[in-house]
Amino acid sequence: MSILRRLSLPIVFLPILVGCGYFRQPGLTIEFANHSADTMRNLEIDFPGGSFGVADLPPGGHGSRWIKVTGNGALKADYFDSAGEHRLDAINLARGDSGILEIVFQTGGQLSVIDHRQHR
């Protein structure tokens, strides 16, 4: 078998492996939505390994963010609305978690979490 033929097989299959997620890092997509009647201000989501923020999330507003969980601990949310400040522990995370978490913020500083993580 010629050297060119030996090299052509890996070159053909490498894009297929990459496209199938073979080299994809574990991570979570956090989808969040405001189902309350108030605008949420200074929303901060903390998780083991980092945090991110959203300046304003109006009623009915939503968004998403991909995160990499690098340790074990709670996913926490902190925000302000017309009733004041709310600090909430949403769910415990573990290093290497992957999948999707849906966080729905409701009236009165309540939230619900729909867990679509792929457990190993």
Short mmCIF file of N, CA and C in Angstrom, two decimals:
data_model
loop_
_atom_site.label_atom_id
_atom_site.label_comp_id
_atom_site.label_asym_id
_atom_site.label_seq_id
_atom_site.Cartn_x
_atom_site.Cartn_y
_atom_site.Cartn_z
N MET A 1 0.85 -1.17 0.00
CA MET A 1 0.00 0.00 0.00
C MET A 1 0.90 1.23 0.00
N SER A 2 0.62 2.16 -0.87
CA SER A 2 1.45 3.35 -0.97
C SER A 2 1.23 4.27 0.23
N ILE A 3 2.21 5.12 0.48
CA ILE A 3 2.15 6.07 1.60
C ILE A 3 0.97 7.03 1.44
N LEU A 4 0.69 7.43 0.23
CA LEU A 4 -0.44 8.33 -0.03
C LEU A 4 -1.76 7.68 0.34
N ARG A 5 -1.91 6.42 0.02
CA ARG A 5 -3.14 5.70 0.33
C ARG A 5 -3.28 5.54 1.85
N ARG A 6 -2.20 5.28 2.57
CA ARG A 6 -2.24 5.14 4.03
C ARG A 6 -2.64 6.45 4.71
N LEU A 7 -2.20 7.56 4.17
CA LEU A 7 -2.52 8.86 4.76
C LEU A 7 -3.94 9.32 4.41
N SER A 8 -4.48 8.85 3.31
CA SER A 8 -5.79 9.34 2.89
C SER A 8 -6.92 8.86 3.81
N LEU A 9 -6.82 7.66 4.36
CA LEU A 9 -7.87 7.18 5.26
C LEU A 9 -8.02 8.03 6.51
N PRO A 10 -6.93 8.34 7.26
CA PRO A 10 -7.11 9.21 8.43
C PRO A 10 -7.62 10.60 8.06
N ILE A 11 -7.21 11.11 6.92
CA ILE A 11 -7.65 12.44 6.50
C ILE A 11 -9.15 12.43 6.21
N VAL A 12 -9.65 11.34 5.67
CA VAL A 12 -11.08 11.23 5.36
C VAL A 12 -11.90 11.06 6.64
N PHE A 13 -11.43 10.25 7.58
CA PHE A 13 -12.22 9.94 8.77
C PHE A 13 -12.10 10.97 9.89
N LEU A 14 -11.07 11.79 9.91
CA LEU A 14 -10.92 12.80 10.96
C LEU A 14 -12.08 13.78 11.01
N PRO A 15 -12.51 14.38 9.89
CA PRO A 15 -13.68 15.28 9.96
C PRO A 15 -14.95 14.58 10.44
N ILE A 16 -15.11 13.32 10.10
CA ILE A 16 -16.28 12.58 10.55
C ILE A 16 -16.25 12.43 12.07
N LEU A 17 -15.10 12.09 12.63
CA LEU A 17 -14.98 11.95 14.08
C LEU A 17 -15.22 13.27 14.79
N VAL A 18 -14.68 14.35 14.24
CA VAL A 18 -14.88 15.67 14.85
C VAL A 18 -16.35 16.06 14.78
N GLY A 19 -16.99 15.82 13.66
CA GLY A 19 -18.40 16.16 13.49
C GLY A 19 -19.32 15.35 14.39
N CYS A 20 -18.93 14.18 14.77
CA CYS A 20 -19.75 13.33 15.64
C CYS A 20 -19.57 13.65 17.11
N GLY A 21 -18.74 14.61 17.43
CA GLY A 21 -18.55 14.98 18.82
C GLY A 21 -17.52 14.14 19.55
N TYR A 22 -16.72 13.37 18.81
CA TYR A 22 -15.73 12.51 19.44
C TYR A 22 -14.76 13.30 20.31
N PHE A 23 -14.39 14.50 19.87
CA PHE A 23 -13.42 15.31 20.59
C PHE A 23 -14.09 16.39 21.44
N ARG A 24 -15.40 16.38 21.58
CA ARG A 24 -16.12 17.42 22.30
C ARG A 24 -15.86 17.32 23.81
N GLN A 25 -15.62 18.46 24.43
CA GLN A 25 -15.43 18.51 25.88
C GLN A 25 -16.79 18.43 26.57
N PRO A 26 -16.81 17.82 27.77
CA PRO A 26 -18.07 17.82 28.51
C PRO A 26 -18.42 19.23 28.96
N GLY A 27 -19.68 19.55 28.97
CA GLY A 27 -20.14 20.86 29.41
C GLY A 27 -21.65 20.89 29.48
N LEU A 28 -22.16 21.93 30.10
CA LEU A 28 -23.60 22.09 30.27
C LEU A 28 -24.07 23.32 29.50
N THR A 29 -25.23 23.19 28.90
CA THR A 29 -25.90 24.36 28.38
C THR A 29 -26.93 24.77 29.42
N ILE A 30 -26.79 25.99 29.92
CA ILE A 30 -27.73 26.53 30.89
C ILE A 30 -28.73 27.38 30.11
N GLU A 31 -29.98 26.97 30.11
CA GLU A 31 -31.05 27.75 29.49
C GLU A 31 -31.86 28.38 30.63
N PHE A 32 -32.06 29.69 30.57
CA PHE A 32 -32.77 30.37 31.65
C PHE A 32 -33.87 31.24 31.07
N ALA A 33 -34.98 31.34 31.84
CA ALA A 33 -36.15 32.10 31.40
C ALA A 33 -36.77 32.81 32.60
N ASN A 34 -37.28 34.01 32.36
CA ASN A 34 -37.96 34.79 33.38
C ASN A 34 -39.47 34.66 33.18
N HIS A 35 -40.11 33.86 34.05
CA HIS A 35 -41.57 33.70 33.99
C HIS A 35 -42.28 34.52 35.06
N SER A 36 -41.57 35.47 35.65
CA SER A 36 -42.19 36.34 36.65
C SER A 36 -42.73 37.60 35.97
N ALA A 37 -43.39 38.44 36.75
CA ALA A 37 -43.95 39.68 36.21
C ALA A 37 -42.97 40.84 36.29
N ASP A 38 -41.81 40.64 36.92
CA ASP A 38 -40.81 41.69 37.11
C ASP A 38 -39.59 41.50 36.23
N THR A 39 -38.94 42.60 35.89
CA THR A 39 -37.65 42.54 35.23
C THR A 39 -36.59 42.12 36.25
N MET A 40 -35.79 41.15 35.89
CA MET A 40 -34.69 40.72 36.75
C MET A 40 -33.48 41.57 36.39
N ARG A 41 -32.80 42.11 37.40
CA ARG A 41 -31.63 42.94 37.17
C ARG A 41 -30.41 42.29 37.82
N ASN A 42 -29.28 42.46 37.17
CA ASN A 42 -28.00 41.96 37.68
C ASN A 42 -28.05 40.47 38.03
N LEU A 43 -28.59 39.68 37.12
CA LEU A 43 -28.64 38.23 37.31
C LEU A 43 -27.21 37.68 37.23
N GLU A 44 -26.81 36.95 38.26
CA GLU A 44 -25.50 36.30 38.28
C GLU A 44 -25.69 34.82 38.55
N ILE A 45 -25.12 34.00 37.69
CA ILE A 45 -25.16 32.55 37.84
C ILE A 45 -23.74 32.10 38.20
N ASP A 46 -23.59 31.49 39.37
CA ASP A 46 -22.30 30.97 39.83
C ASP A 46 -22.34 29.45 39.77
N PHE A 47 -21.23 28.86 39.36
CA PHE A 47 -21.12 27.40 39.28
C PHE A 47 -19.68 27.02 39.58
N PRO A 48 -19.43 25.76 39.93
CA PRO A 48 -18.06 25.34 40.21
C PRO A 48 -17.17 25.54 38.98
N GLY A 49 -16.31 26.52 39.05
CA GLY A 49 -15.40 26.81 37.94
C GLY A 49 -15.64 28.14 37.27
N GLY A 50 -16.67 28.88 37.66
CA GLY A 50 -16.89 30.17 37.02
C GLY A 50 -18.23 30.78 37.33
N SER A 51 -18.54 31.83 36.58
CA SER A 51 -19.82 32.52 36.71
C SER A 51 -20.07 33.32 35.44
N PHE A 52 -21.31 33.73 35.26
CA PHE A 52 -21.65 34.64 34.18
C PHE A 52 -22.82 35.49 34.64
N GLY A 53 -23.03 36.61 33.97
CA GLY A 53 -24.08 37.52 34.37
C GLY A 53 -24.89 38.03 33.20
N VAL A 54 -26.08 38.50 33.54
CA VAL A 54 -26.99 39.12 32.58
C VAL A 54 -27.47 40.41 33.22
N ALA A 55 -27.31 41.53 32.54
CA ALA A 55 -27.67 42.83 33.12
C ALA A 55 -29.16 42.94 33.41
N ASP A 56 -30.00 42.66 32.44
CA ASP A 56 -31.45 42.75 32.60
C ASP A 56 -32.11 41.58 31.86
N LEU A 57 -33.12 41.00 32.51
CA LEU A 57 -33.91 39.94 31.88
C LEU A 57 -35.37 40.29 32.10
N PRO A 58 -36.05 40.81 31.06
CA PRO A 58 -37.43 41.25 31.21
C PRO A 58 -38.38 40.06 31.36
N PRO A 59 -39.63 40.32 31.79
CA PRO A 59 -40.62 39.24 31.85
C PRO A 59 -40.74 38.57 30.49
N GLY A 60 -40.70 37.26 30.49
CA GLY A 60 -40.75 36.51 29.24
C GLY A 60 -39.40 36.37 28.55
N GLY A 61 -38.38 37.04 29.08
CA GLY A 61 -37.05 36.96 28.48
C GLY A 61 -36.39 35.62 28.75
N HIS A 62 -35.46 35.26 27.89
CA HIS A 62 -34.75 34.00 28.05
C HIS A 62 -33.38 34.10 27.41
N GLY A 63 -32.53 33.15 27.70
CA GLY A 63 -31.20 33.09 27.12
C GLY A 63 -30.56 31.75 27.42
N SER A 64 -29.35 31.58 26.95
CA SER A 64 -28.63 30.34 27.22
C SER A 64 -27.13 30.62 27.23
N ARG A 65 -26.41 29.72 27.87
CA ARG A 65 -24.96 29.86 28.00
C ARG A 65 -24.37 28.48 28.19
N TRP A 66 -23.27 28.19 27.49
CA TRP A 66 -22.55 26.94 27.67
C TRP A 66 -21.50 27.14 28.75
N ILE A 67 -21.41 26.20 29.69
CA ILE A 67 -20.42 26.29 30.76
C ILE A 67 -19.67 24.96 30.88
N LYS A 68 -18.48 25.04 31.44
CA LYS A 68 -17.71 23.84 31.76
C LYS A 68 -17.60 23.77 33.27
N VAL A 69 -18.10 22.69 33.84
CA VAL A 69 -18.08 22.50 35.29
C VAL A 69 -16.76 21.84 35.65
N THR A 70 -15.94 22.53 36.48
CA THR A 70 -14.60 22.03 36.79
C THR A 70 -14.46 21.51 38.21
N GLY A 71 -15.56 21.43 38.93
CA GLY A 71 -15.52 20.92 40.30
C GLY A 71 -16.91 20.51 40.74
N ASN A 72 -17.03 20.15 41.99
CA ASN A 72 -18.33 19.77 42.56
C ASN A 72 -18.87 20.92 43.41
N GLY A 73 -20.17 21.17 43.34
CA GLY A 73 -20.77 22.22 44.14
C GLY A 73 -22.10 22.66 43.57
N ALA A 74 -22.65 23.69 44.17
CA ALA A 74 -23.99 24.16 43.80
C ALA A 74 -23.94 25.18 42.67
N LEU A 75 -24.95 25.13 41.82
CA LEU A 75 -25.22 26.20 40.88
C LEU A 75 -26.09 27.19 41.63
N LYS A 76 -25.68 28.45 41.68
CA LYS A 76 -26.39 29.46 42.45
C LYS A 76 -26.81 30.61 41.54
N ALA A 77 -27.92 31.22 41.89
CA ALA A 77 -28.43 32.38 41.16
C ALA A 77 -28.64 33.52 42.15
N ASP A 78 -28.25 34.71 41.74
CA ASP A 78 -28.41 35.91 42.55
C ASP A 78 -28.93 37.01 41.62
N TYR A 79 -30.03 37.68 42.01
CA TYR A 79 -30.57 38.75 41.17
C TYR A 79 -31.43 39.69 42.01
N PHE A 80 -31.79 40.82 41.41
CA PHE A 80 -32.66 41.82 42.03
C PHE A 80 -33.94 41.96 41.19
N ASP A 81 -35.06 42.18 41.88
CA ASP A 81 -36.29 42.58 41.21
C ASP A 81 -36.99 43.59 42.11
N SER A 82 -38.26 43.89 41.86
CA SER A 82 -38.95 44.92 42.65
C SER A 82 -39.09 44.53 44.12
N ALA A 83 -39.01 43.25 44.46
CA ALA A 83 -39.11 42.79 45.85
C ALA A 83 -37.76 42.82 46.57
N GLY A 84 -36.67 43.06 45.85
CA GLY A 84 -35.35 43.11 46.47
C GLY A 84 -34.41 42.06 45.88
N GLU A 85 -33.45 41.64 46.70
CA GLU A 85 -32.44 40.69 46.24
C GLU A 85 -32.88 39.25 46.54
N HIS A 86 -32.56 38.36 45.61
CA HIS A 86 -32.85 36.94 45.78
C HIS A 86 -31.56 36.16 45.57
N ARG A 87 -31.25 35.26 46.51
CA ARG A 87 -30.09 34.36 46.39
C ARG A 87 -30.62 32.94 46.50
N LEU A 88 -30.39 32.16 45.45
CA LEU A 88 -30.98 30.83 45.37
C LEU A 88 -29.93 29.79 45.01
N ASP A 89 -29.99 28.63 45.66
CA ASP A 89 -29.22 27.46 45.25
C ASP A 89 -30.13 26.65 44.34
N ALA A 90 -29.70 26.43 43.12
CA ALA A 90 -30.56 25.78 42.14
C ALA A 90 -30.41 24.26 42.15
N ILE A 91 -29.18 23.77 42.02
CA ILE A 91 -28.95 22.34 41.87
C ILE A 91 -27.47 22.06 42.10
N ASN A 92 -27.14 20.88 42.57
CA ASN A 92 -25.73 20.49 42.74
C ASN A 92 -25.19 19.95 41.43
N LEU A 93 -23.97 20.37 41.13
CA LEU A 93 -23.28 19.94 39.91
C LEU A 93 -22.04 19.14 40.27
N ALA A 94 -21.60 18.32 39.33
CA ALA A 94 -20.38 17.53 39.51
C ALA A 94 -19.45 17.78 38.33
N ARG A 95 -18.17 17.73 38.62
CA ARG A 95 -17.16 17.91 37.57
C ARG A 95 -17.46 16.98 36.40
N GLY A 96 -17.41 17.54 35.20
CA GLY A 96 -17.63 16.75 34.00
C GLY A 96 -19.08 16.60 33.60
N ASP A 97 -20.02 17.23 34.32
CA ASP A 97 -21.43 17.16 33.92
C ASP A 97 -21.59 17.65 32.48
N SER A 98 -22.52 17.04 31.77
CA SER A 98 -22.83 17.50 30.42
C SER A 98 -24.33 17.35 30.17
N GLY A 99 -24.82 18.09 29.21
CA GLY A 99 -26.23 18.07 28.88
C GLY A 99 -26.83 19.47 28.95
N ILE A 100 -28.08 19.53 29.38
CA ILE A 100 -28.81 20.81 29.44
C ILE A 100 -29.52 20.93 30.78
N LEU A 101 -29.46 22.14 31.35
CA LEU A 101 -30.25 22.50 32.53
C LEU A 101 -31.14 23.67 32.14
N GLU A 102 -32.43 23.54 32.39
CA GLU A 102 -33.37 24.63 32.16
C GLU A 102 -33.72 25.24 33.52
N ILE A 103 -33.47 26.53 33.68
CA ILE A 103 -33.79 27.24 34.92
C ILE A 103 -34.90 28.24 34.61
N VAL A 104 -36.02 28.10 35.32
CA VAL A 104 -37.16 28.99 35.12
C VAL A 104 -37.36 29.79 36.40
N PHE A 105 -37.17 31.11 36.30
CA PHE A 105 -37.37 32.00 37.43
C PHE A 105 -38.84 32.40 37.47
N GLN A 106 -39.43 32.28 38.67
CA GLN A 106 -40.86 32.54 38.83
C GLN A 106 -41.08 33.68 39.82
N THR A 107 -42.30 34.10 39.98
CA THR A 107 -42.66 35.18 40.88
C THR A 107 -42.29 34.83 42.32
N GLY A 108 -41.89 35.84 43.08
CA GLY A 108 -41.58 35.65 44.50
C GLY A 108 -40.22 35.04 44.78
N GLY A 109 -39.30 35.13 43.84
CA GLY A 109 -37.96 34.61 44.08
C GLY A 109 -37.87 33.09 44.04
N GLN A 110 -38.82 32.45 43.40
CA GLN A 110 -38.82 30.99 43.26
C GLN A 110 -38.23 30.61 41.91
N LEU A 111 -37.72 29.39 41.84
CA LEU A 111 -37.24 28.89 40.56
C LEU A 111 -37.50 27.40 40.45
N SER A 112 -37.53 26.92 39.24
CA SER A 112 -37.61 25.48 39.00
C SER A 112 -36.49 25.11 38.04
N VAL A 113 -35.99 23.89 38.19
CA VAL A 113 -34.90 23.41 37.35
C VAL A 113 -35.36 22.12 36.68
N ILE A 114 -35.22 22.08 35.39
CA ILE A 114 -35.49 20.87 34.62
C ILE A 114 -34.14 20.32 34.21
N ASP A 115 -33.82 19.13 34.70
CA ASP A 115 -32.48 18.55 34.57
C ASP A 115 -32.43 17.56 33.41
N HIS A 116 -31.66 17.92 32.39
CA HIS A 116 -31.45 17.04 31.24
C HIS A 116 -29.98 16.64 31.14
N ARG A 117 -29.33 16.49 32.30
CA ARG A 117 -27.91 16.10 32.28
C ARG A 117 -27.78 14.64 31.88
N GLN A 118 -26.68 14.35 31.24
CA GLN A 118 -26.34 12.98 30.89
C GLN A 118 -25.45 12.44 31.98
N HIS A 119 -25.99 11.57 32.80
CA HIS A 119 -25.24 11.05 33.94
C HIS A 119 -24.36 9.90 33.49
N ARG A 120 -23.16 9.89 34.02
CA ARG A 120 -22.21 8.84 33.65
C ARG A 120 -22.26 7.71 34.63
#
